[in-house]
Short mmCIF file of C-alpha atoms in Angstrom, two decimals:
data_model
loop_
_atom_site.label_atom_id
_atom_site.label_comp_id
_atom_site.label_asym_id
_atom_site.label_seq_id
_atom_site.Cartn_x
_atom_site.Cartn_y
_atom_site.Cartn_z
CA GLU A 403 124.14 69.11 23.33
CA VAL A 404 124.17 65.88 21.37
CA GLN A 405 120.62 64.75 20.74
CA LEU A 406 118.30 63.02 18.30
CA VAL A 407 114.95 64.67 17.69
CA GLN A 408 112.20 62.67 16.00
CA SER A 409 109.16 63.78 14.06
CA GLY A 410 105.76 63.88 15.69
CA ALA A 411 103.07 61.26 16.19
CA GLU A 412 101.24 59.96 13.14
CA VAL A 413 97.78 58.47 12.64
CA LYS A 414 97.34 56.63 9.37
CA LYS A 415 94.97 54.22 7.66
CA PRO A 416 95.96 50.73 6.50
CA GLY A 417 97.52 50.83 3.06
CA GLU A 418 98.81 54.39 3.39
CA SER A 419 102.49 55.29 3.14
CA LEU A 420 104.53 57.03 5.81
CA LYS A 421 108.02 58.43 6.34
CA ILE A 422 109.18 59.44 9.82
CA SER A 423 112.40 61.26 10.60
CA CYS A 424 115.18 61.52 13.15
CA LYS A 425 117.40 64.63 13.12
CA GLY A 426 120.74 64.78 14.83
CA TYR A 427 122.10 67.81 16.66
CA GLY A 428 125.64 68.19 17.88
CA ASN A 429 127.98 67.70 14.94
CA PHE A 430 128.29 63.91 15.08
CA PHE A 431 125.85 62.70 12.53
CA SER A 432 127.94 61.49 9.60
CA THR A 433 130.37 59.51 11.73
CA TYR A 434 128.02 57.26 13.71
CA TRP A 435 125.60 54.52 12.74
CA ILE A 436 121.95 55.31 13.55
CA ALA A 437 119.52 52.50 14.31
CA TRP A 438 115.74 52.20 14.37
CA VAL A 439 114.02 50.27 17.15
CA ARG A 440 110.34 49.28 17.36
CA GLN A 441 108.31 48.97 20.54
CA MET A 442 104.78 47.69 20.09
CA PRO A 443 102.24 48.71 22.75
CA GLY A 444 103.10 47.07 26.05
CA LYS A 445 105.88 45.04 24.48
CA GLY A 446 109.66 44.96 24.35
CA LEU A 447 112.26 46.48 22.07
CA GLU A 448 112.98 45.11 18.59
CA TRP A 449 115.96 46.12 16.50
CA MET A 450 114.85 46.98 12.96
CA GLY A 451 117.90 48.16 11.09
CA ILE A 452 120.80 50.55 11.01
CA ILE A 453 122.29 53.11 8.63
CA TYR A 454 125.58 54.94 8.33
CA PRO A 455 124.58 58.43 7.17
CA GLY A 456 128.06 59.12 5.85
CA ASP A 457 127.57 56.76 2.91
CA SER A 458 124.01 55.43 3.49
CA ASP A 459 125.28 51.88 4.07
CA THR A 460 122.18 50.16 5.50
CA ARG A 461 121.58 46.83 7.21
CA TYR A 462 118.21 45.34 8.17
CA SER A 463 117.08 42.85 10.75
CA PRO A 464 115.82 39.74 8.93
CA SER A 465 112.46 40.38 10.59
CA PHE A 466 112.10 43.78 8.95
CA GLN A 467 113.89 43.28 5.62
CA GLY A 468 111.46 44.20 2.86
CA GLN A 469 108.92 45.63 5.31
CA VAL A 470 110.49 49.08 5.79
CA THR A 471 113.08 51.30 4.15
CA ILE A 472 115.77 53.19 6.04
CA SER A 473 117.44 56.14 4.39
CA ALA A 474 119.49 59.21 5.28
CA ASP A 475 120.26 62.73 4.12
CA LYS A 476 123.56 63.65 5.68
CA SER A 477 123.31 67.24 4.42
CA ILE A 478 120.56 67.85 6.95
CA SER A 479 121.69 65.28 9.55
CA THR A 480 118.49 63.29 9.21
CA VAL A 481 117.65 59.63 8.89
CA TYR A 482 114.28 58.26 7.86
CA LEU A 483 112.13 55.20 8.32
CA GLN A 484 109.43 54.63 5.76
CA TRP A 485 106.61 52.29 4.89
CA SER A 486 104.97 51.96 1.47
CA SER A 487 101.80 50.28 2.73
CA LEU A 488 101.07 50.38 6.44
CA LYS A 489 99.31 47.61 8.34
CA ALA A 490 97.53 47.73 11.68
CA SER A 491 100.38 45.64 13.08
CA ASP A 492 102.78 48.54 12.39
CA THR A 493 101.15 50.42 15.28
CA ALA A 494 104.05 51.06 17.65
CA MET A 495 106.50 53.54 19.10
CA TYR A 496 109.57 53.89 16.93
CA TYR A 497 112.89 55.08 18.31
CA CYS A 498 116.10 56.09 16.58
CA ALA A 499 119.35 55.61 18.47
CA ARG A 500 123.03 56.36 17.92
CA ARG A 501 125.43 53.45 17.98
CA LEU A 502 128.41 54.46 20.10
CA THR A 503 130.33 51.17 20.12
CA GLU A 504 129.71 47.68 18.78
CA ASP A 505 126.83 47.11 21.18
CA ALA A 506 126.06 50.44 22.84
CA PHE A 507 123.24 52.66 21.69
CA ASP A 508 123.88 55.71 23.80
CA ILE A 509 121.72 58.54 22.46
CA TRP A 510 118.03 57.89 21.81
CA GLY A 511 115.36 60.00 20.18
CA GLN A 512 112.18 60.73 22.09
CA GLY A 513 110.21 58.27 19.98
CA THR A 514 107.55 58.62 17.29
CA MET A 515 104.18 56.96 17.91
CA VAL A 516 102.65 55.54 14.76
CA THR A 517 99.01 54.47 14.92
CA VAL A 518 97.50 52.60 12.00
CA SER A 519 93.74 52.22 12.20
CA SER A 520 90.81 52.23 9.84
CA GLN B 1178 117.03 35.52 15.22
CA SER B 1179 115.12 34.88 18.47
CA ALA B 1180 114.85 37.37 21.28
CA LEU B 1181 117.09 36.88 24.29
CA THR B 1182 115.37 35.34 27.31
CA GLN B 1183 114.81 37.48 30.40
CA PRO B 1184 112.57 36.83 33.41
CA PRO B 1185 109.40 38.91 33.05
CA SER B 1186 109.72 40.32 36.54
CA ALA B 1187 112.14 40.86 39.41
CA SER B 1188 111.79 42.63 42.73
CA GLY B 1189 113.61 43.69 45.84
CA SER B 1190 113.31 45.97 48.82
CA PRO B 1191 115.15 49.28 49.08
CA GLY B 1192 118.81 48.71 49.86
CA GLN B 1193 118.78 45.12 48.64
CA SER B 1194 120.44 43.73 45.52
CA VAL B 1195 118.69 42.13 42.59
CA THR B 1196 120.10 40.31 39.58
CA ILE B 1197 118.40 40.03 36.20
CA SER B 1198 119.51 37.33 33.78
CA CYS B 1199 119.63 37.39 29.99
CA THR B 1200 120.09 34.12 28.13
CA GLY B 1201 121.00 33.82 24.50
CA THR B 1202 123.03 31.49 22.34
CA SER B 1203 126.58 31.03 21.14
CA SER B 1204 125.60 33.18 18.13
CA ASP B 1205 124.92 36.24 20.23
CA VAL B 1206 125.55 36.52 23.99
CA GLY B 1207 128.03 33.67 24.09
CA GLY B 1208 129.81 34.65 20.92
CA TYR B 1209 130.69 38.26 21.67
CA ASN B 1210 131.54 40.44 24.64
CA TYR B 1211 129.00 42.91 23.34
CA VAL B 1212 126.09 42.80 25.76
CA SER B 1213 124.36 45.97 26.83
CA TRP B 1214 121.55 46.82 29.23
CA TYR B 1215 118.91 49.53 28.97
CA GLN B 1216 116.58 51.01 31.57
CA GLN B 1217 113.20 52.27 30.43
CA HIS B 1218 110.81 54.20 32.63
CA PRO B 1219 107.15 54.38 31.53
CA GLY B 1220 106.65 56.75 28.63
CA LYS B 1221 110.37 57.39 28.26
CA ALA B 1222 113.04 56.36 25.80
CA PRO B 1223 115.47 53.62 26.84
CA LYS B 1224 118.66 54.67 28.63
CA LEU B 1225 121.99 52.88 28.25
CA MET B 1226 123.14 51.51 31.61
CA ILE B 1227 125.82 48.92 30.75
CA PHE B 1228 127.73 48.15 27.55
CA GLU B 1229 130.39 45.64 26.53
CA VAL B 1230 129.12 43.34 29.29
CA SER B 1231 130.33 45.37 32.27
CA LYS B 1232 131.21 48.95 31.30
CA ARG B 1233 129.17 51.86 32.64
CA PRO B 1234 128.60 55.04 30.64
CA SER B 1235 129.45 58.28 32.35
CA GLY B 1236 126.72 59.23 34.81
CA VAL B 1237 125.42 55.74 35.54
CA PRO B 1238 125.78 54.91 39.24
CA ASP B 1239 128.19 52.14 40.19
CA ARG B 1240 125.24 50.37 41.85
CA PHE B 1241 124.65 48.96 38.37
CA SER B 1242 127.01 46.22 37.26
CA GLY B 1243 127.09 43.63 34.51
CA SER B 1244 128.68 40.25 33.95
CA LYS B 1245 128.54 37.28 31.61
CA SER B 1246 129.12 33.55 31.79
CA GLY B 1247 128.73 31.47 28.67
CA ASN B 1248 125.47 32.28 26.95
CA THR B 1249 124.00 34.14 29.94
CA ALA B 1250 124.57 37.76 30.88
CA SER B 1251 123.45 39.36 34.12
CA LEU B 1252 122.68 42.82 35.41
CA THR B 1253 122.98 43.42 39.15
CA VAL B 1254 121.45 46.42 40.84
CA SER B 1255 122.82 46.94 44.33
CA GLY B 1256 121.43 49.21 47.01
CA LEU B 1257 118.03 49.34 45.33
CA GLN B 1258 116.37 52.73 45.25
CA ALA B 1259 112.80 53.66 44.42
CA GLU B 1260 113.87 55.34 41.19
CA ASP B 1261 115.34 52.05 39.93
CA GLU B 1262 111.83 50.73 39.36
CA ALA B 1263 111.59 50.37 35.57
CA HIS B 1264 111.80 47.90 32.73
CA PHE B 1265 115.26 46.60 31.89
CA TYR B 1266 116.23 45.20 28.52
CA CYS B 1267 119.39 43.35 27.56
CA SER B 1268 120.79 43.47 24.06
CA SER B 1269 123.53 41.56 22.31
CA TYR B 1270 125.43 41.98 19.08
CA ALA B 1271 124.62 39.00 16.87
CA GLY B 1272 127.14 39.49 14.08
CA SER B 1273 126.91 41.04 10.60
CA ASN B 1274 125.53 44.33 11.88
CA ASN B 1275 122.61 42.65 13.63
CA TRP B 1276 121.48 43.06 17.23
CA VAL B 1277 118.92 41.25 19.33
CA PHE B 1278 117.05 42.44 22.43
CA GLY B 1279 115.68 40.53 25.37
CA GLY B 1280 111.98 40.50 26.11
CA GLY B 1281 112.42 42.81 29.08
CA THR B 1282 112.21 42.52 32.87
CA LYS B 1283 110.01 44.70 35.03
CA LEU B 1284 111.94 45.58 38.17
CA THR B 1285 109.73 46.41 41.15
CA VAL B 1286 111.10 48.07 44.26
CA LEU B 1287 108.93 46.80 47.10
#
């Protein structure tokens, strides 16, 4: 079964660093773009950026450029989202999703809840 | 880029039809036939319902349909069922490997 499985919930303090992961199962990983999407509590979806694990080509939403880093390790079918210094405003659910066509994100991870609080 | 504009809420009785709009600009919705719609139940990940304006992925009932005119896309849910109650988000390709989502619409089945 094709699926994306994300790492578990995290609780961090402001200023700490964090790297969350999204692992693909089903022999598709290197040939599809994988995106990260943020959903703040009670709010809508926000596209953060996207990576092609085959060559690590990465694009960022202007809103998130410089705020996060997206990376991939195709040898283990995993993409990452990382922060060097978390803020309380980073508290959100983060989803990874596979881009099937130009606009369709068809497979989604279960989400990783990140809570940043002192 | 700014989020696409959706009504915050929509509602209908079982069996009725409801249409949710999604308004963007000529740089996103109006510029590409790449509009998709996602359904999200509470505590769940989004689910792709419509892509490329009007195409349905395998397994999505044909009660869900999409269309576009100019800078506004629409999702119509016909024959409303209780399980359709959820948040719906539109999304559009905005060029240069960028995408933008709408603010979301909470669909209530009365």
